[in-house]
PDB file of C-alpha atoms in Angstrom:
ATOM      1  CA  MET A   1       6.320  -9.011  10.235  1.00  0.00           C
ATOM      2  CA  PRO A   2       7.101  -9.195   6.483  1.00  0.00           C
ATOM      3  CA  ILE A   3       4.703  -7.557   3.984  1.00  0.00           C
ATOM      4  CA  TYR A   4       3.829  -9.661   0.904  1.00  0.00           C
ATOM      5  CA  ILE A   5       2.292  -8.791  -2.369  1.00  0.00           C
ATOM      6  CA  ALA A   6       0.455 -11.708  -4.040  1.00  0.00           C
ATOM      7  CA  LEU A   7      -0.353 -11.507  -7.775  1.00  0.00           C
ATOM      8  CA  LEU A   8      -2.938 -13.989  -8.927  1.00  0.00           C
ATOM      9  CA  ARG A   9      -2.886 -15.344 -12.332  1.00  0.00           C
ATOM     10  CA  ALA A  10      -6.027 -15.526 -14.673  1.00  0.00           C
ATOM     11  CA  VAL A  11      -8.305 -13.792 -12.248  1.00  0.00           C
ATOM     12  CA  ASN A  12     -10.957 -11.416 -13.402  1.00  0.00           C
ATOM     13  CA  VAL A  13      -9.506 -11.183 -16.856  1.00  0.00           C
ATOM     14  CA  GLY A  14     -11.861 -11.498 -19.834  1.00  0.00           C
ATOM     15  CA  GLY A  15     -14.716 -12.731 -17.634  1.00  0.00           C
ATOM     16  CA  THR A  16     -12.988 -15.828 -16.497  1.00  0.00           C
ATOM     17  CA  GLY A  17     -11.999 -16.714 -13.078  1.00  0.00           C
ATOM     18  CA  ALA A  18     -14.130 -14.129 -11.467  1.00  0.00           C
ATOM     19  CA  LEU A  19     -13.274 -13.593  -7.858  1.00  0.00           C
ATOM     20  CA  PRO A  20     -14.512 -10.579  -5.971  1.00  0.00           C
ATOM     21  CA  MET A  21     -11.748  -8.756  -4.148  1.00  0.00           C
ATOM     22  CA  THR A  22     -13.839  -8.846  -0.972  1.00  0.00           C
ATOM     23  CA  GLU A  23     -13.764 -12.675  -1.191  1.00  0.00           C
ATOM     24  CA  LEU A  24     -10.074 -12.617  -1.858  1.00  0.00           C
ATOM     25  CA  LYS A  25      -9.564 -10.530   1.199  1.00  0.00           C
ATOM     26  CA  THR A  26     -11.764 -12.795   3.352  1.00  0.00           C
ATOM     27  CA  ILE A  27      -9.723 -15.931   2.132  1.00  0.00           C
ATOM     28  CA  CYS A  28      -6.486 -14.225   3.128  1.00  0.00           C
ATOM     29  CA  GLU A  29      -7.719 -13.239   6.529  1.00  0.00           C
ATOM     30  CA  GLU A  30      -8.984 -16.853   7.110  1.00  0.00           C
ATOM     31  CA  LEU A  31      -5.476 -18.156   6.248  1.00  0.00           C
ATOM     32  CA  GLY A  32      -4.162 -15.877   9.104  1.00  0.00           C
ATOM     33  CA  PHE A  33      -2.705 -13.044   7.069  1.00  0.00           C
ATOM     34  CA  THR A  34      -3.174  -9.675   8.554  1.00  0.00           C
ATOM     35  CA  ASP A  35      -3.499  -6.036   7.473  1.00  0.00           C
ATOM     36  CA  VAL A  36      -4.964  -7.447   4.084  1.00  0.00           C
ATOM     37  CA  LYS A  37      -5.575  -4.929   1.305  1.00  0.00           C
ATOM     38  CA  THR A  38      -6.593  -5.473  -2.312  1.00  0.00           C
ATOM     39  CA  TYR A  39      -5.889  -3.370  -5.249  1.00  0.00           C
ATOM     40  CA  ILE A  40      -8.142  -3.168  -8.402  1.00  0.00           C
ATOM     41  CA  GLN A  41     -10.027  -6.012  -9.681  1.00  0.00           C
ATOM     42  CA  SER A  42      -7.230  -8.048 -11.216  1.00  0.00           C
ATOM     43  CA  GLY A  43      -6.041 -10.227  -8.289  1.00  0.00           C
ATOM     44  CA  ASN A  44      -3.633  -8.075  -6.297  1.00  0.00           C
ATOM     45  CA  VAL A  45      -3.413  -8.490  -2.571  1.00  0.00           C
ATOM     46  CA  LEU A  46      -1.023  -7.119   0.023  1.00  0.00           C
ATOM     47  CA  PHE A  47      -0.805  -8.590   3.648  1.00  0.00           C
ATOM     48  CA  ARG A  48       1.534  -9.407   6.558  1.00  0.00           C
ATOM     49  CA  SER A  49       2.592 -12.858   7.559  1.00  0.00           C
ATOM     50  CA  ASP A  50       5.304 -14.424   9.703  1.00  0.00           C
ATOM     51  CA  GLU A  51       5.407 -17.372   7.174  1.00  0.00           C
ATOM     52  CA  SER A  52       7.857 -17.647   4.419  1.00  0.00           C
ATOM     53  CA  GLU A  53       7.180 -16.424   0.888  1.00  0.00           C
ATOM     54  CA  THR A  54       7.002 -19.991  -0.383  1.00  0.00           C
ATOM     55  CA  ALA A  55       4.578 -20.968   2.349  1.00  0.00           C
ATOM     56  CA  VAL A  56       2.132 -18.086   1.870  1.00  0.00           C
ATOM     57  CA  GLU A  57       2.189 -18.782  -1.849  1.00  0.00           C
ATOM     58  CA  GLU A  58       1.326 -22.396  -1.498  1.00  0.00           C
ATOM     59  CA  LYS A  59      -1.382 -21.694   1.123  1.00  0.00           C
ATOM     60  CA  LEU A  60      -3.007 -18.958  -0.900  1.00  0.00           C
ATOM     61  CA  ASP A  61      -2.960 -21.002  -4.130  1.00  0.00           C
ATOM     62  CA  ALA A  62      -4.396 -24.102  -2.439  1.00  0.00           C
ATOM     63  CA  ALA A  63      -7.258 -22.038  -0.812  1.00  0.00           C
ATOM     64  CA  LEU A  64      -8.105 -20.273  -4.008  1.00  0.00           C
ATOM     65  CA  GLY A  65      -8.072 -23.719  -5.791  1.00  0.00           C
ATOM     66  CA  LYS A  66     -10.745 -24.943  -3.260  1.00  0.00           C
ATOM     67  CA  THR A  67     -12.792 -21.806  -3.965  1.00  0.00           C
ATOM     68  CA  MET A  68     -12.407 -21.456  -7.625  1.00  0.00           C
ATOM     69  CA  GLY A  69     -12.301 -25.187  -8.585  1.00  0.00           C
ATOM     70  CA  LYS A  70      -8.694 -24.972  -9.818  1.00  0.00           C
ATOM     71  CA  ARG A  71      -5.505 -23.234  -8.673  1.00  0.00           C
ATOM     72  CA  PRO A  72      -5.051 -19.968 -10.538  1.00  0.00           C
ATOM     73  CA  GLY A  73      -1.378 -19.635  -9.852  1.00  0.00           C
ATOM     74  CA  VAL A  74      -0.081 -17.079  -7.212  1.00  0.00           C
ATOM     75  CA  MET A  75       3.169 -15.212  -7.540  1.00  0.00           C
ATOM     76  CA  VAL A  76       4.271 -13.719  -4.356  1.00  0.00           C
ATOM     77  CA  ARG A  77       6.929 -10.949  -3.957  1.00  0.00           C
ATOM     78  CA  THR A  78       8.239  -8.808  -1.023  1.00  0.00           C
ATOM     79  CA  ARG A  79       8.157  -5.084  -0.982  1.00  0.00           C
ATOM     80  CA  LYS A  80      11.824  -4.899  -1.527  1.00  0.00           C
ATOM     81  CA  GLU A  81      11.514  -7.057  -4.605  1.00  0.00           C
ATOM     82  CA  LEU A  82       8.782  -4.826  -5.940  1.00  0.00           C
ATOM     83  CA  ASP A  83      10.956  -1.714  -5.275  1.00  0.00           C
ATOM     84  CA  ALA A  84      13.779  -3.398  -7.238  1.00  0.00           C
ATOM     85  CA  ILE A  85      11.517  -4.348 -10.093  1.00  0.00           C
ATOM     86  CA  VAL A  86      10.324  -0.643 -10.426  1.00  0.00           C
ATOM     87  CA  ALA A  87      13.795   0.681 -10.022  1.00  0.00           C
ATOM     88  CA  ASP A  88      15.290  -1.675 -12.653  1.00  0.00           C
ATOM     89  CA  ALA A  89      12.554  -1.270 -15.172  1.00  0.00           C
ATOM     90  CA  PRO A  90      14.159  -1.030 -18.689  1.00  0.00           C
ATOM     91  CA  PHE A  91      12.886   0.861 -21.597  1.00  0.00           C
ATOM     92  CA  PRO A  92      12.822   4.295 -20.012  1.00  0.00           C
ATOM     93  CA  ASP A  93      11.044   5.864 -22.941  1.00  0.00           C
ATOM     94  CA  ALA A  94       8.170   3.495 -22.811  1.00  0.00           C
ATOM     95  CA  LYS A  95       4.783   4.651 -21.473  1.00  0.00           C
ATOM     96  CA  PRO A  96       4.280   2.943 -18.255  1.00  0.00           C
ATOM     97  CA  ASN A  97       0.972   1.275 -19.277  1.00  0.00           C
ATOM     98  CA  PHE A  98       2.793  -0.138 -22.325  1.00  0.00           C
ATOM     99  CA  LEU A  99       5.461  -1.686 -20.240  1.00  0.00           C
ATOM    100  CA  LEU A 100       4.307  -4.927 -18.669  1.00  0.00           C
ATOM    101  CA  VAL A 101       6.086  -6.872 -16.026  1.00  0.00           C
ATOM    102  CA  TYR A 102       5.455 -10.723 -16.323  1.00  0.00           C
ATOM    103  CA  PHE A 103       5.813 -12.290 -12.826  1.00  0.00           C
ATOM    104  CA  LEU A 104       7.076 -15.801 -13.073  1.00  0.00           C
ATOM    105  CA  PRO A 105       6.738 -18.547 -10.485  1.00  0.00           C
ATOM    106  CA  GLU A 106      10.424 -19.298 -10.592  1.00  0.00           C
ATOM    107  CA  ARG A 107      13.595 -17.956 -12.345  1.00  0.00           C
ATOM    108  CA  ALA A 108      13.315 -18.257 -16.176  1.00  0.00           C
ATOM    109  CA  PRO A 109      16.079 -19.982 -18.068  1.00  0.00           C
ATOM    110  CA  ALA A 110      18.790 -17.787 -19.533  1.00  0.00           C
ATOM    111  CA  ASP A 111      17.505 -18.611 -23.034  1.00  0.00           C
ATOM    112  CA  ALA A 112      13.987 -17.645 -22.226  1.00  0.00           C
ATOM    113  CA  LEU A 113      13.900 -14.774 -24.859  1.00  0.00           C
ATOM    114  CA  GLU A 114      15.547 -16.785 -27.632  1.00  0.00           C
ATOM    115  CA  ASN A 115      12.228 -17.887 -29.386  1.00  0.00           C
ATOM    116  CA  MET A 116      10.519 -14.578 -29.210  1.00  0.00           C
ATOM    117  CA  VAL A 117       8.553 -13.469 -32.173  1.00  0.00           C
ATOM    118  CA  ALA A 118       7.866  -9.696 -31.981  1.00  0.00           C
ATOM    119  CA  PRO A 119       6.092  -8.561 -35.127  1.00  0.00           C
ATOM    120  CA  ASP A 120       5.109  -5.199 -33.795  1.00  0.00           C
ATOM    121  CA  GLY A 121       8.538  -4.148 -32.374  1.00  0.00           C
ATOM    122  CA  GLU A 122       8.006  -5.543 -28.941  1.00  0.00           C
ATOM    123  CA  GLU A 123      11.086  -5.612 -26.783  1.00  0.00           C
ATOM    124  CA  ALA A 124      11.716  -7.859 -23.774  1.00  0.00           C
ATOM    125  CA  LYS A 125      14.296  -8.148 -20.990  1.00  0.00           C
ATOM    126  CA  LEU A 126      14.797 -10.900 -18.606  1.00  0.00           C
ATOM    127  CA  ALA A 127      15.141 -10.129 -14.877  1.00  0.00           C
ATOM    128  CA  ALA A 128      15.298 -12.442 -11.770  1.00  0.00           C
ATOM    129  CA  ARG A 129      11.775 -13.969 -11.703  1.00  0.00           C
ATOM    130  CA  GLU A 130      10.314 -11.424 -14.164  1.00  0.00           C
ATOM    131  CA  ILE A 131      10.360 -10.664 -17.752  1.00  0.00           C
ATOM    132  CA  TYR A 132       9.650  -7.039 -18.760  1.00  0.00           C
ATOM    133  CA  VAL A 133       7.965  -6.518 -22.165  1.00  0.00           C
ATOM    134  CA  HIS A 134       7.479  -3.159 -23.879  1.00  0.00           C
ATOM    135  CA  TYR A 135       4.576  -3.143 -26.276  1.00  0.00           C
ATOM    136  CA  PRO A 136       5.158   0.124 -28.396  1.00  0.00           C
ATOM    137  CA  ASN A 137       1.608  -0.284 -29.836  1.00  0.00           C
ATOM    138  CA  GLY A 138      -0.049  -1.542 -26.657  1.00  0.00           C
ATOM    139  CA  SER A 139      -0.501  -5.178 -25.652  1.00  0.00           C
ATOM    140  CA  GLY A 140      -4.273  -5.566 -26.633  1.00  0.00           C
ATOM    141  CA  ARG A 141      -3.665  -6.449 -30.312  1.00  0.00           C
ATOM    142  CA  SER A 142      -0.126  -7.566 -30.053  1.00  0.00           C
ATOM    143  CA  LYS A 143       0.892 -10.813 -31.812  1.00  0.00           C
ATOM    144  CA  LEU A 144       3.971 -11.267 -29.626  1.00  0.00           C
ATOM    145  CA  LYS A 145       4.829 -14.937 -29.244  1.00  0.00           C
ATOM    146  CA  LEU A 146       7.082 -15.687 -26.148  1.00  0.00           C
ATOM    147  CA  PRO A 147       6.598 -19.236 -24.767  1.00  0.00           C
ATOM    148  CA  ALA A 148       8.305 -18.210 -21.483  1.00  0.00           C
ATOM    149  CA  LEU A 149       5.338 -16.046 -20.542  1.00  0.00           C
ATOM    150  CA  LYS A 150       2.844 -18.951 -20.412  1.00  0.00           C
ATOM    151  CA  PRO A 151       3.131 -19.479 -16.670  1.00  0.00           C
ATOM    152  CA  ALA A 152       3.238 -15.711 -15.770  1.00  0.00           C
ATOM    153  CA  THR A 153       0.892 -13.107 -14.663  1.00  0.00           C
ATOM    154  CA  SER A 154       1.431  -9.475 -15.836  1.00  0.00           C
ATOM    155  CA  ARG A 155       0.845  -6.107 -14.541  1.00  0.00           C
ATOM    156  CA  ASN A 156       1.730  -2.754 -16.125  1.00  0.00           C
ATOM    157  CA  LEU A 157       4.429  -0.593 -14.515  1.00  0.00           C
ATOM    158  CA  ASN A 158       1.746   1.827 -13.199  1.00  0.00           C
ATOM    159  CA  THR A 159       0.260  -0.982 -11.255  1.00  0.00           C
ATOM    160  CA  VAL A 160       3.580  -2.338 -10.081  1.00  0.00           C
ATOM    161  CA  ARG A 161       4.479   1.146  -8.861  1.00  0.00           C
ATOM    162  CA  LYS A 162       1.112   1.507  -7.019  1.00  0.00           C
ATOM    163  CA  LEU A 163       1.628  -1.801  -5.311  1.00  0.00           C
ATOM    164  CA  ALA A 164       5.121  -0.917  -4.231  1.00  0.00           C
ATOM    165  CA  GLU A 165       3.791   2.398  -2.820  1.00  0.00           C
ATOM    166  CA  MET A 166       0.998   0.575  -0.954  1.00  0.00           C
ATOM    167  CA  ALA A 167       3.440  -1.841   0.575  1.00  0.00           C
ATOM    168  CA  ALA A 168       5.795   1.006   1.579  1.00  0.00           C
ATOM    169  CA  ALA A 169       2.929   2.776   3.323  1.00  0.00           C
ATOM    170  CA  MET A 170       2.113  -0.394   5.215  1.00  0.00           C
ATOM    171  CA  GLU A 171       5.589  -0.359   6.654  1.00  0.00           C
ATOM    172  CA  ARG A 172       5.174   3.142   8.050  1.00  0.00           C
TER     173      ARG A 172
END
């Protein structure tokens, strides 16, 4: 049975969209997902399901929409996809907490980085359904403008590594 990692958008960030992870776990179990595990209070959940990636993404987003009053946006990846995201991370000299992976709901257009405004020296690289952004001064005060990031949810490389490790452990 495949292991999926769901990354929720706009959950528990800045006091908006508060959803306790215990409630997220319960919602996933009620949807029939098994071996459900959450990680930190920012909307990360791992689980097993026989359904397709697209099906679990839609089911979870719809269920969260009912609970939260609006769909937050859910990006689902497999363990192998997360492993590849970690392995392919650019900017090898970047501190892992200053390298954010933006998970997109679908493949970004090839020109997604063309309108980027990076006043603090931010660098970005387009991947499959992700955009990597290195914030040399941290993301907190960055003035980066990149419209392609609007539908995305981000996790720093440390978090992505941990989620990949958790998913690998579930396979053992």
